[in-house]
Coordinates of C-alpha atoms in Angstrom, one line a residue:
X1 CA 0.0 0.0 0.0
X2 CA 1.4 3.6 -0.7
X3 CA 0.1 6.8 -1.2
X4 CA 0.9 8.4 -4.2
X5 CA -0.5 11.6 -4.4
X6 CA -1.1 14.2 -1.8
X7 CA -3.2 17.3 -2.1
X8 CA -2.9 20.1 0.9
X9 CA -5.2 23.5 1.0
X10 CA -2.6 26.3 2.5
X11 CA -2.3 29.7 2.0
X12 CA 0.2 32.9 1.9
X13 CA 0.0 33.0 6.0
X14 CA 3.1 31.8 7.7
X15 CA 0.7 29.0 8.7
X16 CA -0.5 28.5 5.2
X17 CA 3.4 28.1 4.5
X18 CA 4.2 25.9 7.2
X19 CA 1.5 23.5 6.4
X20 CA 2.7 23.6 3.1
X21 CA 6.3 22.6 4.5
X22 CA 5.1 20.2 6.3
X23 CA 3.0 18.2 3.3
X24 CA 6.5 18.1 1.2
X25 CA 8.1 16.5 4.1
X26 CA 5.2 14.0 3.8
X27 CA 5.5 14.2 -0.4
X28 CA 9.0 13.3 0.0
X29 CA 9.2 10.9 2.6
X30 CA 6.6 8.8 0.8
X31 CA 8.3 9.3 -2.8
X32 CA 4.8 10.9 -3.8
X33 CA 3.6 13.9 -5.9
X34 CA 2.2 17.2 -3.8
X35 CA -0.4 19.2 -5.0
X36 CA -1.1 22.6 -3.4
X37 CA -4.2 24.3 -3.6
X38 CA -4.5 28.1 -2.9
X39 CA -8.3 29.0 -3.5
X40 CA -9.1 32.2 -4.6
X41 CA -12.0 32.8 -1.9
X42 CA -14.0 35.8 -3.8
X43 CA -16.8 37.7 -1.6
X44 CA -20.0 38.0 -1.8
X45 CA -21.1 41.3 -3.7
X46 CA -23.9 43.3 -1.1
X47 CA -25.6 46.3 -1.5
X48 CA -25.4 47.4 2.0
X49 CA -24.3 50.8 1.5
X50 CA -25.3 51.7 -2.0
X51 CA -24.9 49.8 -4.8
X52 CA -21.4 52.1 -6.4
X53 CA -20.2 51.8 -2.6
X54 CA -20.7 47.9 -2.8
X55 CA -19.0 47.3 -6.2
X56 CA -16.4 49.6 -5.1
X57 CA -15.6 47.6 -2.2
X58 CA -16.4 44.4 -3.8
X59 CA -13.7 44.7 -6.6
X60 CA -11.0 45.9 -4.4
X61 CA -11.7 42.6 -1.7
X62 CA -11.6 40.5 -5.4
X63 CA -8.1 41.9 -6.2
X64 CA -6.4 41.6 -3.0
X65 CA -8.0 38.1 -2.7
X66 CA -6.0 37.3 -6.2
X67 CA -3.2 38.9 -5.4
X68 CA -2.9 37.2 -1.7
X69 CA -3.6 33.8 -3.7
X70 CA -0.9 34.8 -6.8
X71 CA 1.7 36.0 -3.8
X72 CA 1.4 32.3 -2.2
X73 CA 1.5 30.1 -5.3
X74 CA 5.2 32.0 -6.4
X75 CA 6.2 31.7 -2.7
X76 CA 5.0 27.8 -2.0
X77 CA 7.1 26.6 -4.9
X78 CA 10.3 28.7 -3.9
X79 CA 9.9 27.4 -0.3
X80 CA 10.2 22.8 -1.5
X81 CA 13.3 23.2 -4.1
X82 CA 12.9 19.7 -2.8
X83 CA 9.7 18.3 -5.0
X84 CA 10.9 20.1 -7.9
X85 CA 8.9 18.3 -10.9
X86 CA 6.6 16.6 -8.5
X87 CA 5.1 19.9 -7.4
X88 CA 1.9 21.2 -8.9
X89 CA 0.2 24.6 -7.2
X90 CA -3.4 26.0 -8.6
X91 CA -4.9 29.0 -6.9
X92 CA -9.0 28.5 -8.1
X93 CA -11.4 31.2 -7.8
X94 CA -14.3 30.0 -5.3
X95 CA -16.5 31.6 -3.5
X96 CA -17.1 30.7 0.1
X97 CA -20.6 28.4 0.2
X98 CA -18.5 26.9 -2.8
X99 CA -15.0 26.1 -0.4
X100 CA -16.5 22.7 1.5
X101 CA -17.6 21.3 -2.5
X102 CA -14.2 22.4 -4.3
X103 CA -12.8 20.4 -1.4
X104 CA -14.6 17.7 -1.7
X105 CA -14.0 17.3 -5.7
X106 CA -9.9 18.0 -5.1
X107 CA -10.0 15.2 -2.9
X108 CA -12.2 12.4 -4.7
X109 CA -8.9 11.9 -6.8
X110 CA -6.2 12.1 -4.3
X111 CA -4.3 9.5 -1.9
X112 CA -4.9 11.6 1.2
X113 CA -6.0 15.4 1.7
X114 CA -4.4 17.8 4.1
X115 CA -6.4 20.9 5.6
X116 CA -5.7 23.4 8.3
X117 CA -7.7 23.1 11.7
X118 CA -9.9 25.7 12.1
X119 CA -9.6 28.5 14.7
X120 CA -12.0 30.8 16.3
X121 CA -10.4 34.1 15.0
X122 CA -10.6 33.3 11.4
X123 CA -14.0 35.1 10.4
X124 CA -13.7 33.6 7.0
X125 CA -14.6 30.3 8.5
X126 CA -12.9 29.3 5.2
X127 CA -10.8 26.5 6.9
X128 CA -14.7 25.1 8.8
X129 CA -15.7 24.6 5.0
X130 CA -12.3 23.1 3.6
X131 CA -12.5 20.5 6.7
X132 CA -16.1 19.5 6.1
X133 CA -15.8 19.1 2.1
X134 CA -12.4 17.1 2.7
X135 CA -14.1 15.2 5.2
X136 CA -18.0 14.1 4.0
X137 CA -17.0 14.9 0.2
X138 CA -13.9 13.2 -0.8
X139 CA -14.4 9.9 -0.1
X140 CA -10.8 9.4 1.2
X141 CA -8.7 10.1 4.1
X142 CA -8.4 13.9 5.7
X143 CA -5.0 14.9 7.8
X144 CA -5.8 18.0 10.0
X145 CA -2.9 20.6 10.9
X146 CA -2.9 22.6 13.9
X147 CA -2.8 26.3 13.2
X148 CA 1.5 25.8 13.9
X149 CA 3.7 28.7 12.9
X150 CA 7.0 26.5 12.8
X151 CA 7.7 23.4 11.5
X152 CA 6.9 20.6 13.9
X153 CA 7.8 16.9 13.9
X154 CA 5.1 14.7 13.8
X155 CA 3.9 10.8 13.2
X156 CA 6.0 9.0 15.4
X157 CA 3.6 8.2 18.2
X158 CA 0.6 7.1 16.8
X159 CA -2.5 6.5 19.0
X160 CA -5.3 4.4 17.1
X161 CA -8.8 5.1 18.4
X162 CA -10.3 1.6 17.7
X163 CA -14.4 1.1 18.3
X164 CA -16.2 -1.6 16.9
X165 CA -17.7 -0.4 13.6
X166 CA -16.5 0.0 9.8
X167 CA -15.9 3.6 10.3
X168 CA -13.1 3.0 12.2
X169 CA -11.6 -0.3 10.2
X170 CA -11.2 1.7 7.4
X171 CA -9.3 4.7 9.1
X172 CA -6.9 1.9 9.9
X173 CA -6.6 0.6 6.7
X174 CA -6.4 3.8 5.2
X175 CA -3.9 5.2 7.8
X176 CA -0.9 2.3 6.8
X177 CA 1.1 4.3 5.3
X178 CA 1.9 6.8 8.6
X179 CA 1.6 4.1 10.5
X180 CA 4.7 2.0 8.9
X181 CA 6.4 5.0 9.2
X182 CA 5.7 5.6 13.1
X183 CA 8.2 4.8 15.7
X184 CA 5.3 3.3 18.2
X185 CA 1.7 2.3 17.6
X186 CA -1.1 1.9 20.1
X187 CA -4.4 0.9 20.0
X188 CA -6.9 2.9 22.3
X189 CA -10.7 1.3 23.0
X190 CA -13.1 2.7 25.7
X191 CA -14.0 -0.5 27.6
X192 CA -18.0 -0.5 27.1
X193 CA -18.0 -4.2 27.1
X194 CA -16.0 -5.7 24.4
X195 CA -17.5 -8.2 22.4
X196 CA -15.7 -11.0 20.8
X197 CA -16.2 -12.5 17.8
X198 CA -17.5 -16.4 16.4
X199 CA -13.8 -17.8 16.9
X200 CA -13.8 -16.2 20.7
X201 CA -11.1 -13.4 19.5
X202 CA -11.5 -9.9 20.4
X203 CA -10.9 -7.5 17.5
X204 CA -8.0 -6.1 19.8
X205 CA -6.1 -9.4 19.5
X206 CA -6.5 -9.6 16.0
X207 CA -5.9 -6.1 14.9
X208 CA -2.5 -6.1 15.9
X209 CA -1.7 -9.3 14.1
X210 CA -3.1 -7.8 11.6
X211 CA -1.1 -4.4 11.4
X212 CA 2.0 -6.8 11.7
X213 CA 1.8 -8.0 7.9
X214 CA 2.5 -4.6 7.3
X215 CA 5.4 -4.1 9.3
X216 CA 3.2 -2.9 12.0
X217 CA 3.9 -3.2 15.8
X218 CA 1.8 -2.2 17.7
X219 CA 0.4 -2.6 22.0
X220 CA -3.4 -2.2 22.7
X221 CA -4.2 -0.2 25.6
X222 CA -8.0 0.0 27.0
X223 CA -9.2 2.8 28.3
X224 CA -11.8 2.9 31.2
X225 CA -15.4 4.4 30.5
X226 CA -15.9 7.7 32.1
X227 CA -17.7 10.0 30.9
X228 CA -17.0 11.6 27.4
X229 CA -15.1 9.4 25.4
X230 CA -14.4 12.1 23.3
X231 CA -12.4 13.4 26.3
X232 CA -10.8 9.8 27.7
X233 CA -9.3 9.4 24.2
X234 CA -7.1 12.9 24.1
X235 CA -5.9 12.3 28.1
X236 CA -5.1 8.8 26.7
X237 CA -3.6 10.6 23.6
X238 CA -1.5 13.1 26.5
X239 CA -0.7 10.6 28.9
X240 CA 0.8 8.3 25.9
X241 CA 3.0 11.4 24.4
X242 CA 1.0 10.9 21.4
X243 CA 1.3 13.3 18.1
X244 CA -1.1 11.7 15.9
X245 CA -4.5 10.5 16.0
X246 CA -6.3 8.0 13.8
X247 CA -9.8 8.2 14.1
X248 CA -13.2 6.9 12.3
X249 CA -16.8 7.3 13.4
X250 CA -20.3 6.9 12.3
X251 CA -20.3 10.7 12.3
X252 CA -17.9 10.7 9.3
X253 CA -19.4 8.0 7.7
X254 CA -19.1 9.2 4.0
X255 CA -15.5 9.2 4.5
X256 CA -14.7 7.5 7.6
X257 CA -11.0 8.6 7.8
X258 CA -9.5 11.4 10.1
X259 CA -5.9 11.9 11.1
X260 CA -5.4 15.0 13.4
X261 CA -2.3 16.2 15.5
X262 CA -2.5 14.9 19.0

């Protein structure tokens, strides 16, 4: 299994930039292409104010939004000498109900998709709309970036948060490639009363046989029930000095997939 084609949504931000950065490393590391995506997010024209007043404003926010998006795909390519010929940066013009849709259709023919987190002082809520298309429209798997300003180092502890449903399987399967690449593996399960199967095995003593065909090693640690699980499974992801996640839940069904920094 190997990915072989990665698509990341950044921008001219040192964020946008360091995400970038951060993809090649991945691009590189897995000998695959990168594809950087710059949308050109174009406002919505409004009359509040007078209709010359409204235009007026409306072309200038259109220009600086090309010029931001023109600035960042001649600085992305100048920043990874290191993919030269296995780069490939588009800036498309969008508009923001559009953003979770162009997402969506990007990733449908990619390997794995790579947005940025969303934070609570972005009033664009652009990066809300790029998670949800990468998410419930691609199809495939979605890496989320913390909104980091430097370069960090991640995927070498990777906690697995393992239920019993589909959802999750195929977050696993999908996930193979960082998980080879990891230095440790665990498998996290809330203990709500695990169930074993026809042959008396638990999917927790199979699943690590399983990742072992792959090169895979990997411990199982359960986790008791209280309260959120939500919560249980990032103090397991602190207490375990974890830096990746690998989720899937029936909330995500149409894609099933989520990796996010721990």
């Amino acid at each position: 299994m190997a990915w072989k084609d990665v698509l990341i949504f950044a921008d001219g931000s040192e964020n946008g930039l360091v995400r970038a950065g951060m993809a090649a490393d991945l691009a590189v590391a897995l000998d695959a292409d990168l594809e950087v995506c710059v949308p050109v997010c174009l406002p919505a024209l409004s009359a509040s104010g007078g209709v010359d007043f409204a235009v007026e404003v409306y072309d200038e926010l259109e220009r600086d939004a090309r010029d931001d998006a023109t600035r960042a795909a001649v600085e992305i390519p100048s920043r990874l000498p290191e993919l030269a010929g296995r780069l490939a940066v588009g800036a498309p013009e969008t508009r923001p109900p559009d953003l979770a849709k162009l997402a969506g259709f990007l990733g449908q023919s990619c390997d794995l998709t790579i947005v940025g987190l969303a934070i609570r002082e972005d009033a664009t809520r652009a990066d809300d709309a790029l998670v949800e298309g990468a998410l419930f429209r691609s199809g495939g798997p979605c890496l989320m970036f913390p909104q980091w300003n430097e370069p960090r180092s991640w995927g070498k502890r990777v906690l697995i948060a393992w239920k019993d449903v589909c959802e999750a399987a195929r977050a696993v399967h999908d996930a193979v490639p960082l998980l080879q690449r990891a230095e440790a593996v665990g498998v996290a399960t809330i203990q709500h009363g695990l169930r074993a199967d026809r042959a008396g095995e638990r999917p927790l003593e199979r699943l690590p046989r399983h990742l072992g065909r792959f090169g895979v090693r990997s411990e199982s640690r359960i986790v008791p029930a209280d309260g959120s699980d939500g919560v249980a499974l990032l103090d397991q992801a602190e207490r375990w000095s974890a830096d990746l996640l690998v989720m899937g839940d029936t909330a995500i069904r149409s894609s099933g997939s989520a990796f996010r920094m721990a």
